[in-house]
PDB file of C-alpha atoms in Angstrom:
ATOM      1  CA  UNK A   1     128.635  15.441 153.015  1.00 52.00           C
ATOM      2  CA  UNK A   2     130.336  13.537 150.885  1.00 49.00           C
ATOM      3  CA  UNK A   3     130.403  14.463 146.995  1.00 47.00           C
ATOM      4  CA  UNK A   4     128.870  11.291 146.400  1.00 44.00           C
ATOM      5  CA  UNK A   5     126.074  11.805 148.648  1.00 47.00           C
ATOM      6  CA  UNK A   6     125.714  15.113 147.073  1.00 50.00           C
ATOM      7  CA  UNK A   7     125.387  13.828 143.611  1.00 43.00           C
ATOM      8  CA  UNK A   8     122.727  11.274 144.752  1.00 43.00           C
ATOM      9  CA  UNK A   9     120.544  14.018 146.002  1.00 51.00           C
ATOM     10  CA  UNK A  10     120.792  15.591 142.723  1.00 49.00           C
ATOM     11  CA  UNK A  11     119.434  12.737 141.075  1.00 44.00           C
ATOM     12  CA  UNK A  12     117.013  12.133 143.730  1.00 44.00           C
ATOM     13  CA  UNK A  13     114.931  15.239 143.081  1.00 43.00           C
ATOM     14  CA  UNK A  14     115.402  14.676 139.080  1.00 45.00           C
ATOM     15  CA  UNK A  15     117.477  17.307 138.126  1.00 41.00           C
ATOM     16  CA  UNK A  16     120.001  16.420 135.469  1.00 44.00           C
ATOM     17  CA  UNK A  17     123.029  18.035 133.985  1.00 42.00           C
ATOM     18  CA  UNK A  18     123.758  17.447 130.303  1.00 38.00           C
ATOM     19  CA  UNK A  19     126.833  18.377 128.745  1.00 38.00           C
ATOM     20  CA  UNK A  20     126.945  18.515 124.695  1.00 37.00           C
ATOM     21  CA  UNK A  21     129.873  19.376 122.804  1.00 37.00           C
ATOM     22  CA  UNK A  22     128.815  20.432 119.206  1.00 38.00           C
ATOM     23  CA  UNK A  23     130.632  22.190 116.184  1.00 39.00           C
ATOM     24  CA  UNK A  24     133.463  22.933 118.307  1.00 41.00           C
ATOM     25  CA  UNK A  25     131.300  24.827 121.248  1.00 39.00           C
ATOM     26  CA  UNK A  26     130.606  23.118 124.532  1.00 38.00           C
ATOM     27  CA  UNK A  27     127.167  24.379 126.070  1.00 40.00           C
ATOM     28  CA  UNK A  28     126.040  23.263 129.310  1.00 38.00           C
ATOM     29  CA  UNK A  29     122.635  23.350 130.145  1.00 40.00           C
ATOM     30  CA  UNK A  30     120.618  22.077 133.372  1.00 40.00           C
ATOM     31  CA  UNK A  31     116.727  21.558 133.059  1.00 39.00           C
ATOM     32  CA  UNK A  32     114.043  20.232 135.336  1.00 42.00           C
ATOM     33  CA  UNK A  33     113.966  16.417 134.095  1.00 42.00           C
ATOM     34  CA  UNK A  34     114.986  17.015 130.871  1.00 41.00           C
ATOM     35  CA  UNK A  35     118.592  16.653 129.086  1.00 41.00           C
ATOM     36  CA  UNK A  36     118.727  18.694 126.002  1.00 44.00           C
ATOM     37  CA  UNK A  37     121.752  19.029 123.977  1.00 44.00           C
ATOM     38  CA  UNK A  38     122.048  22.440 121.708  1.00 46.00           C
ATOM     39  CA  UNK A  39     125.081  23.361 119.102  1.00 45.00           C
ATOM     40  CA  UNK A  40     126.171  26.919 119.260  1.00 47.00           C
ATOM     41  CA  UNK A  41     124.804  28.777 115.953  1.00 51.00           C
ATOM     42  CA  UNK A  42     127.809  29.271 113.478  1.00 47.00           C
ATOM     43  CA  UNK A  43     127.475  32.534 111.477  1.00 51.00           C
ATOM     44  CA  UNK A  44     127.961  32.161 107.487  1.00 52.00           C
ATOM     45  CA  UNK A  45     127.486  33.825 104.117  1.00 51.00           C
ATOM     46  CA  UNK A  46     126.648  37.619 104.533  1.00 51.00           C
ATOM     47  CA  UNK A  47     126.350  37.688 108.294  1.00 51.00           C
ATOM     48  CA  UNK A  48     129.718  36.033 108.941  1.00 53.00           C
ATOM     49  CA  UNK A  49     131.049  39.185 106.591  1.00 51.00           C
ATOM     50  CA  UNK A  50     129.047  41.951 108.153  1.00 52.00           C
ATOM     51  CA  UNK A  51     130.358  40.737 111.761  1.00 53.00           C
ATOM     52  CA  UNK A  52     133.837  40.755 110.492  1.00 55.00           C
ATOM     53  CA  UNK A  53     133.686  44.108 108.555  1.00 71.00           C
ATOM     54  CA  UNK A  54     131.923  45.881 111.849  1.00 77.00           C
ATOM     55  CA  UNK A  55     134.670  44.284 114.243  1.00 80.00           C
ATOM     56  CA  UNK A  56     137.326  45.734 111.730  1.00 79.00           C
ATOM     57  CA  UNK A  57     135.963  49.006 111.930  1.00 79.00           C
ATOM     58  CA  UNK A  58     135.139  49.227 115.598  1.00 79.00           C
ATOM     59  CA  UNK A  59     139.292  48.327 115.784  1.00 83.00           C
ATOM     60  CA  UNK A  60     140.185  51.113 113.592  1.00 81.00           C
ATOM     61  CA  UNK A  61     137.612  53.681 115.204  1.00 78.00           C
ATOM     62  CA  UNK A  62     139.415  52.695 118.700  1.00 80.00           C
ATOM     63  CA  UNK A  63     142.908  53.348 117.182  1.00 81.00           C
ATOM     64  CA  UNK A  64     141.944  56.803 116.092  1.00 77.00           C
ATOM     65  CA  UNK A  65     140.848  57.735 119.251  1.00 72.00           C
ATOM     66  CA  UNK A  66     143.870  56.635 120.916  1.00 75.00           C
ATOM     67  CA  UNK A  67     146.449  58.434 118.522  1.00 75.00           C
ATOM     68  CA  UNK A  68     143.917  61.730 118.400  1.00 69.00           C
ATOM     69  CA  UNK A  69     145.648  64.788 119.960  1.00 68.00           C
ATOM     70  CA  UNK A  70     144.660  65.881 122.886  1.00 66.00           C
ATOM     71  CA  UNK A  71     144.477  69.393 123.861  1.00 66.00           C
ATOM     72  CA  UNK A  72     143.999  70.362 127.565  1.00 69.00           C
ATOM     73  CA  UNK A  73     142.800  73.523 129.135  1.00 67.00           C
ATOM     74  CA  UNK A  74     143.142  74.844 132.489  1.00 73.00           C
ATOM     75  CA  UNK A  75     140.197  75.337 134.390  1.00 74.00           C
ATOM     76  CA  UNK A  76     141.329  78.718 135.727  1.00 73.00           C
ATOM     77  CA  UNK A  77     142.737  79.879 132.068  1.00 70.00           C
ATOM     78  CA  UNK A  78     141.685  83.552 131.328  1.00 72.00           C
ATOM     79  CA  UNK A  79     141.080  84.967 127.715  1.00 67.00           C
ATOM     80  CA  UNK A  80     142.580  88.570 127.482  1.00 72.00           C
ATOM     81  CA  UNK A  81     141.356  90.714 124.486  1.00 65.00           C
ATOM     82  CA  UNK A  82     143.223  93.858 123.769  1.00 69.00           C
ATOM     83  CA  UNK A  83     141.457  96.938 123.452  1.00 68.00           C
ATOM     84  CA  UNK A  84     142.121  99.807 121.114  1.00 65.00           C
ATOM     85  CA  UNK A  85     140.557 103.437 120.544  1.00 67.00           C
ATOM     86  CA  UNK A  86     138.928 104.280 117.524  1.00 65.00           C
ATOM     87  CA  UNK A  87     138.512 107.585 116.490  1.00 71.00           C
ATOM     88  CA  UNK A  88     135.554 109.010 114.697  1.00 73.00           C
ATOM     89  CA  UNK A  89     135.716 112.230 112.599  1.00 72.00           C
ATOM     90  CA  UNK A  90     132.344 113.766 111.018  1.00 78.00           C
ATOM     91  CA  UNK A  91     132.236 114.587 107.619  1.00 76.00           C
ATOM     92  CA  UNK A  92     131.918 118.496 108.484  1.00 76.00           C
ATOM     93  CA  UNK A  93     135.566 118.199 110.074  1.00 79.00           C
ATOM     94  CA  UNK A  94     136.797 115.742 107.456  1.00 83.00           C
ATOM     95  CA  UNK A  95     138.976 118.423 105.166  1.00 83.00           C
ATOM     96  CA  UNK A  96     139.620 115.886 102.477  1.00 83.00           C
ATOM     97  CA  UNK A  97     136.078 115.204 102.062  1.00 79.00           C
ATOM     98  CA  UNK A  98     134.907 118.970 102.317  1.00 84.00           C
ATOM     99  CA  UNK A  99     137.601 119.794  99.405  1.00 86.00           C
ATOM    100  CA  UNK A 100     136.159 116.947  97.446  1.00 86.00           C
ATOM    101  CA  UNK A 101     133.001 118.189  97.702  1.00 84.00           C
ATOM    102  CA  UNK A 102     133.416 121.536  96.959  1.00 86.00           C
ATOM    103  CA  UNK A 103     135.157 120.844  94.206  1.00 86.00           C
ATOM    104  CA  UNK A 104     132.362 118.703  92.629  1.00 85.00           C
ATOM    105  CA  UNK A 105     130.003 121.523  93.708  1.00 85.00           C
ATOM    106  CA  UNK A 106     132.096 124.079  91.825  1.00 83.00           C
ATOM    107  CA  UNK A 107     132.440 121.406  88.617  1.00 82.00           C
ATOM    108  CA  UNK A 108     128.662 120.956  89.022  1.00 83.00           C
ATOM    109  CA  UNK A 109     128.047 124.656  88.974  1.00 81.00           C
ATOM    110  CA  UNK A 110     130.530 125.209  86.240  1.00 76.00           C
ATOM    111  CA  UNK A 111     128.450 122.970  84.048  1.00 77.00           C
ATOM    112  CA  UNK A 112     125.251 124.167  84.986  1.00 76.00           C
ATOM    113  CA  UNK A 113     126.341 127.575  83.626  1.00 71.00           C
ATOM    114  CA  UNK A 114     127.476 126.348  80.701  1.00 67.00           C
ATOM    115  CA  UNK A 115     124.359 124.615  79.793  1.00 65.00           C
ATOM    116  CA  UNK A 116     122.481 127.759  80.968  1.00 65.00           C
ATOM    117  CA  UNK A 117     124.487 130.224  78.748  1.00 60.00           C
ATOM    118  CA  UNK A 118     124.227 128.077  75.735  1.00 57.00           C
ATOM    119  CA  UNK A 119     120.704 127.875  76.142  1.00 61.00           C
ATOM    120  CA  UNK A 120     120.281 131.571  76.635  1.00 54.00           C
ATOM    121  CA  UNK A 121     122.698 131.969  73.457  1.00 50.00           C
ATOM    122  CA  UNK A 122     120.062 129.804  71.585  1.00 54.00           C
ATOM    123  CA  UNK A 123     117.057 131.346  72.532  1.00 52.00           C
ATOM    124  CA  UNK A 124     118.760 134.593  71.559  1.00 48.00           C
ATOM    125  CA  UNK A 125     119.546 133.404  68.095  1.00 46.00           C
ATOM    126  CA  UNK A 126     115.982 132.606  67.624  1.00 47.00           C
ATOM    127  CA  UNK A 127     114.514 135.835  68.837  1.00 44.00           C
ATOM    128  CA  UNK A 128     117.044 138.555  67.458  1.00 45.00           C
ATOM    129  CA  UNK A 129     117.111 139.095  63.920  1.00 49.00           C
ATOM    130  CA  UNK A 130     120.308 140.335  61.917  1.00 57.00           C
ATOM    131  CA  UNK A 131     120.542 143.973  60.850  1.00 60.00           C
ATOM    132  CA  UNK A 132     121.501 142.768  57.276  1.00 68.00           C
ATOM    133  CA  UNK A 133     120.080 140.081  54.924  1.00 69.00           C
ATOM    134  CA  UNK A 134     121.926 136.664  54.980  1.00 70.00           C
ATOM    135  CA  UNK A 135     123.254 135.653  51.275  1.00 70.00           C
ATOM    136  CA  UNK A 136     121.905 132.777  49.936  1.00 70.00           C
ATOM    137  CA  UNK A 137     125.548 131.335  49.372  1.00 67.00           C
ATOM    138  CA  UNK A 138     125.633 131.418  53.103  1.00 71.00           C
ATOM    139  CA  UNK A 139     122.758 128.747  53.871  1.00 70.00           C
ATOM    140  CA  UNK A 140     123.659 125.358  54.856  1.00 70.00           C
ATOM    141  CA  UNK A 141     127.683 126.601  55.113  1.00 87.00           C
ATOM    142  CA  UNK A 142     128.882 124.318  58.399  1.00 92.00           C
ATOM    143  CA  UNK A 143     130.683 126.991  59.932  1.00 95.00           C
ATOM    144  CA  UNK A 144     127.775 129.762  58.896  1.00 94.00           C
ATOM    145  CA  UNK A 145     125.571 127.333  60.719  1.00 93.00           C
ATOM    146  CA  UNK A 146     127.349 127.313  63.692  1.00 94.00           C
ATOM    147  CA  UNK A 147     128.402 130.756  63.932  1.00 95.00           C
ATOM    148  CA  UNK A 148     124.362 131.597  63.797  1.00 93.00           C
ATOM    149  CA  UNK A 149     123.593 129.687  66.586  1.00 93.00           C
ATOM    150  CA  UNK A 150     125.407 132.198  68.967  1.00 95.00           C
ATOM    151  CA  UNK A 151     123.760 135.366  67.624  1.00 94.00           C
ATOM    152  CA  UNK A 152     122.753 137.438  70.743  1.00 94.00           C
ATOM    153  CA  UNK A 153     125.435 136.517  72.696  1.00 96.00           C
ATOM    154  CA  UNK A 154     127.101 139.756  74.338  1.00 97.00           C
ATOM    155  CA  UNK A 155     130.333 140.865  73.672  1.00 97.00           C
ATOM    156  CA  UNK A 156     132.699 140.139  76.531  1.00 97.00           C
ATOM    157  CA  UNK A 157     136.229 141.025  76.686  1.00 96.00           C
ATOM    158  CA  UNK A 158     138.384 137.670  77.137  1.00 96.00           C
ATOM    159  CA  UNK A 159     135.335 135.418  76.917  1.00 97.00           C
ATOM    160  CA  UNK A 160     135.269 132.569  74.480  1.00 96.00           C
ATOM    161  CA  UNK A 161     132.111 130.608  75.499  1.00 96.00           C
ATOM    162  CA  UNK A 162     128.451 130.981  74.902  1.00 95.00           C
ATOM    163  CA  UNK A 163     128.176 133.278  78.181  1.00 95.00           C
ATOM    164  CA  UNK A 164     130.072 135.770  76.350  1.00 97.00           C
ATOM    165  CA  UNK A 165     132.639 136.308  73.926  1.00 97.00           C
ATOM    166  CA  UNK A 166     135.077 138.418  72.109  1.00 97.00           C
ATOM    167  CA  UNK A 167     136.179 138.703  68.425  1.00 97.00           C
ATOM    168  CA  UNK A 168     138.560 135.952  68.745  1.00 97.00           C
ATOM    169  CA  UNK A 169     137.057 134.424  71.316  1.00 98.00           C
ATOM    170  CA  UNK A 170     133.997 133.657  68.848  1.00 98.00           C
ATOM    171  CA  UNK A 171     135.764 132.589  65.696  1.00 98.00           C
ATOM    172  CA  UNK A 172     137.768 130.249  68.310  1.00 97.00           C
ATOM    173  CA  UNK A 173     134.719 128.991  69.743  1.00 97.00           C
ATOM    174  CA  UNK A 174     132.794 128.255  66.475  1.00 96.00           C
ATOM    175  CA  UNK A 175     136.018 126.639  64.360  1.00 96.00           C
ATOM    176  CA  UNK A 176     136.705 124.845  67.414  1.00 96.00           C
ATOM    177  CA  UNK A 177     133.562 122.526  66.872  1.00 94.00           C
ATOM    178  CA  UNK A 178     134.443 121.642  63.714  1.00 93.00           C
ATOM    179  CA  UNK A 179     137.600 120.586  65.249  1.00 94.00           C
ATOM    180  CA  UNK A 180     139.900 123.587  63.927  1.00 95.00           C
ATOM    181  CA  UNK A 181     141.642 124.671  66.972  1.00 96.00           C
ATOM    182  CA  UNK A 182     142.785 128.392  66.910  1.00 97.00           C
ATOM    183  CA  UNK A 183     144.470 130.624  69.561  1.00 97.00           C
ATOM    184  CA  UNK A 184     142.513 133.348  71.563  1.00 97.00           C
ATOM    185  CA  UNK A 185     144.237 135.966  69.987  1.00 96.00           C
ATOM    186  CA  UNK A 186     142.845 137.976  66.630  1.00 96.00           C
ATOM    187  CA  UNK A 187     146.712 138.697  65.497  1.00 95.00           C
ATOM    188  CA  UNK A 188     147.743 135.152  66.086  1.00 96.00           C
ATOM    189  CA  UNK A 189     144.732 133.759  64.373  1.00 97.00           C
ATOM    190  CA  UNK A 190     145.907 135.395  60.731  1.00 95.00           C
ATOM    191  CA  UNK A 191     148.760 133.233  60.847  1.00 94.00           C
ATOM    192  CA  UNK A 192     146.677 130.077  60.263  1.00 95.00           C
ATOM    193  CA  UNK A 193     145.008 128.656  57.199  1.00 95.00           C
ATOM    194  CA  UNK A 194     146.000 129.999  53.442  1.00 96.00           C
ATOM    195  CA  UNK A 195     145.053 133.377  52.366  1.00 96.00           C
ATOM    196  CA  UNK A 196     142.713 133.780  49.243  1.00 96.00           C
ATOM    197  CA  UNK A 197     141.671 136.801  47.109  1.00 96.00           C
ATOM    198  CA  UNK A 198     138.870 138.733  47.889  1.00 95.00           C
ATOM    199  CA  UNK A 199     137.274 137.354  44.457  1.00 94.00           C
ATOM    200  CA  UNK A 200     137.687 133.643  45.868  1.00 95.00           C
ATOM    201  CA  UNK A 201     136.713 134.266  49.214  1.00 95.00           C
ATOM    202  CA  UNK A 202     133.671 131.971  50.286  1.00 94.00           C
ATOM    203  CA  UNK A 203     131.048 132.006  53.118  1.00 94.00           C
ATOM    204  CA  UNK A 204     132.787 130.534  56.003  1.00 95.00           C
ATOM    205  CA  UNK A 205     135.980 131.804  55.726  1.00 96.00           C
ATOM    206  CA  UNK A 206     138.006 133.675  58.248  1.00 97.00           C
ATOM    207  CA  UNK A 207     138.170 137.377  57.727  1.00 97.00           C
ATOM    208  CA  UNK A 208     140.868 139.472  59.280  1.00 97.00           C
ATOM    209  CA  UNK A 209     142.260 143.195  59.659  1.00 96.00           C
ATOM    210  CA  UNK A 210     144.324 144.271  62.462  1.00 96.00           C
ATOM    211  CA  UNK A 211     142.807 144.324  65.728  1.00 95.00           C
ATOM    212  CA  UNK A 212     139.576 142.187  64.685  1.00 97.00           C
ATOM    213  CA  UNK A 213     138.748 138.852  63.095  1.00 97.00           C
ATOM    214  CA  UNK A 214     135.194 137.558  61.969  1.00 97.00           C
ATOM    215  CA  UNK A 215     133.823 134.977  59.748  1.00 97.00           C
ATOM    216  CA  UNK A 216     132.901 135.957  56.066  1.00 96.00           C
ATOM    217  CA  UNK A 217     129.253 135.101  55.584  1.00 95.00           C
ATOM    218  CA  UNK A 218     129.370 135.877  51.696  1.00 93.00           C
ATOM    219  CA  UNK A 219     128.368 139.002  49.392  1.00 91.00           C
ATOM    220  CA  UNK A 220     129.003 142.130  51.761  1.00 93.00           C
ATOM    221  CA  UNK A 221     128.349 140.617  54.970  1.00 94.00           C
ATOM    222  CA  UNK A 222     129.987 138.842  57.934  1.00 96.00           C
ATOM    223  CA  UNK A 223     129.216 137.653  61.418  1.00 96.00           C
ATOM    224  CA  UNK A 224     131.187 138.728  64.295  1.00 97.00           C
ATOM    225  CA  UNK A 225     131.735 140.058  67.864  1.00 97.00           C
ATOM    226  CA  UNK A 226     132.106 143.310  67.123  1.00 94.00           C
ATOM    227  CA  UNK A 227     132.880 145.503  70.221  1.00 94.00           C
ATOM    228  CA  UNK A 228     131.794 146.278  73.881  1.00 95.00           C
ATOM    229  CA  UNK A 229     128.146 146.733  73.851  1.00 95.00           C
ATOM    230  CA  UNK A 230     126.980 144.811  71.301  1.00 95.00           C
ATOM    231  CA  UNK A 231     125.976 141.135  70.547  1.00 96.00           C
ATOM    232  CA  UNK A 232     127.264 138.397  68.231  1.00 96.00           C
ATOM    233  CA  UNK A 233     125.467 139.459  64.543  1.00 95.00           C
ATOM    234  CA  UNK A 234     125.516 139.394  61.091  1.00 94.00           C
ATOM    235  CA  UNK A 235     126.870 142.981  59.697  1.00 94.00           C
ATOM    236  CA  UNK A 236     127.865 144.680  56.686  1.00 94.00           C
ATOM    237  CA  UNK A 237     131.454 144.570  56.449  1.00 95.00           C
ATOM    238  CA  UNK A 238     133.139 147.683  57.044  1.00 92.00           C
ATOM    239  CA  UNK A 239     136.635 147.041  56.867  1.00 92.00           C
ATOM    240  CA  UNK A 240     138.237 148.550  53.615  1.00 91.00           C
ATOM    241  CA  UNK A 241     140.841 146.169  52.871  1.00 93.00           C
ATOM    242  CA  UNK A 242     140.177 142.516  54.665  1.00 96.00           C
ATOM    243  CA  UNK A 243     142.165 139.464  54.523  1.00 97.00           C
ATOM    244  CA  UNK A 244     140.687 136.319  53.907  1.00 97.00           C
ATOM    245  CA  UNK A 245     141.609 133.157  55.189  1.00 97.00           C
ATOM    246  CA  UNK A 246     140.547 129.750  54.361  1.00 96.00           C
ATOM    247  CA  UNK A 247     140.892 127.122  57.206  1.00 93.00           C
ATOM    248  CA  UNK A 248     140.550 123.149  57.116  1.00 76.00           C
TER     249      UNK A 248
END
């Protein structure tokens, strides 16, 4: 069949081909019996801007993906994890812990004993009556007031606490609560403070004789830890010529 014959047949069945040129775009449309010319849509305004922006973003995304580093792992790769032995020592076998625990228990026991002794001394002081009358001049004196708390504490050689005291341990403990530090020795305490005549002695002064030290309570009385088998108490002065020492 010749091209001419084919064109004639197409015209005979009523089919037409229309070619339309519009806005720089070429559209070819075939319709059954109608010739239609249609222009391609042209993007304007925001639609055009959005199309441009999306195209730019798509281009940037492609470039980023193409430039991204690729890490490949072989299918048969293996992960090796090192294992180390962990040793555990029980509290009972930990020597450092046990030593610390024992030290804490000893400290707590010592504190509890001291508190118990102090309570016992205060209780004794409230129940034991003095063998002598306390002079009015001693009432209100800070030294005598502190010393009176320990009436009834037993004499203990070398003691210097409410659980037991000897003569110099008693004076050391009492004056220590007033911020005055004294050695635990009657002969050494004689070298502290200022000596005053007996006529000028006041309650609270230290009273010393060779081998013994006490606290002057005024008049003809003193308070001390006398000797083994006795307790801290007010007593009549038995020394013939004591030395009076003022501290603080």
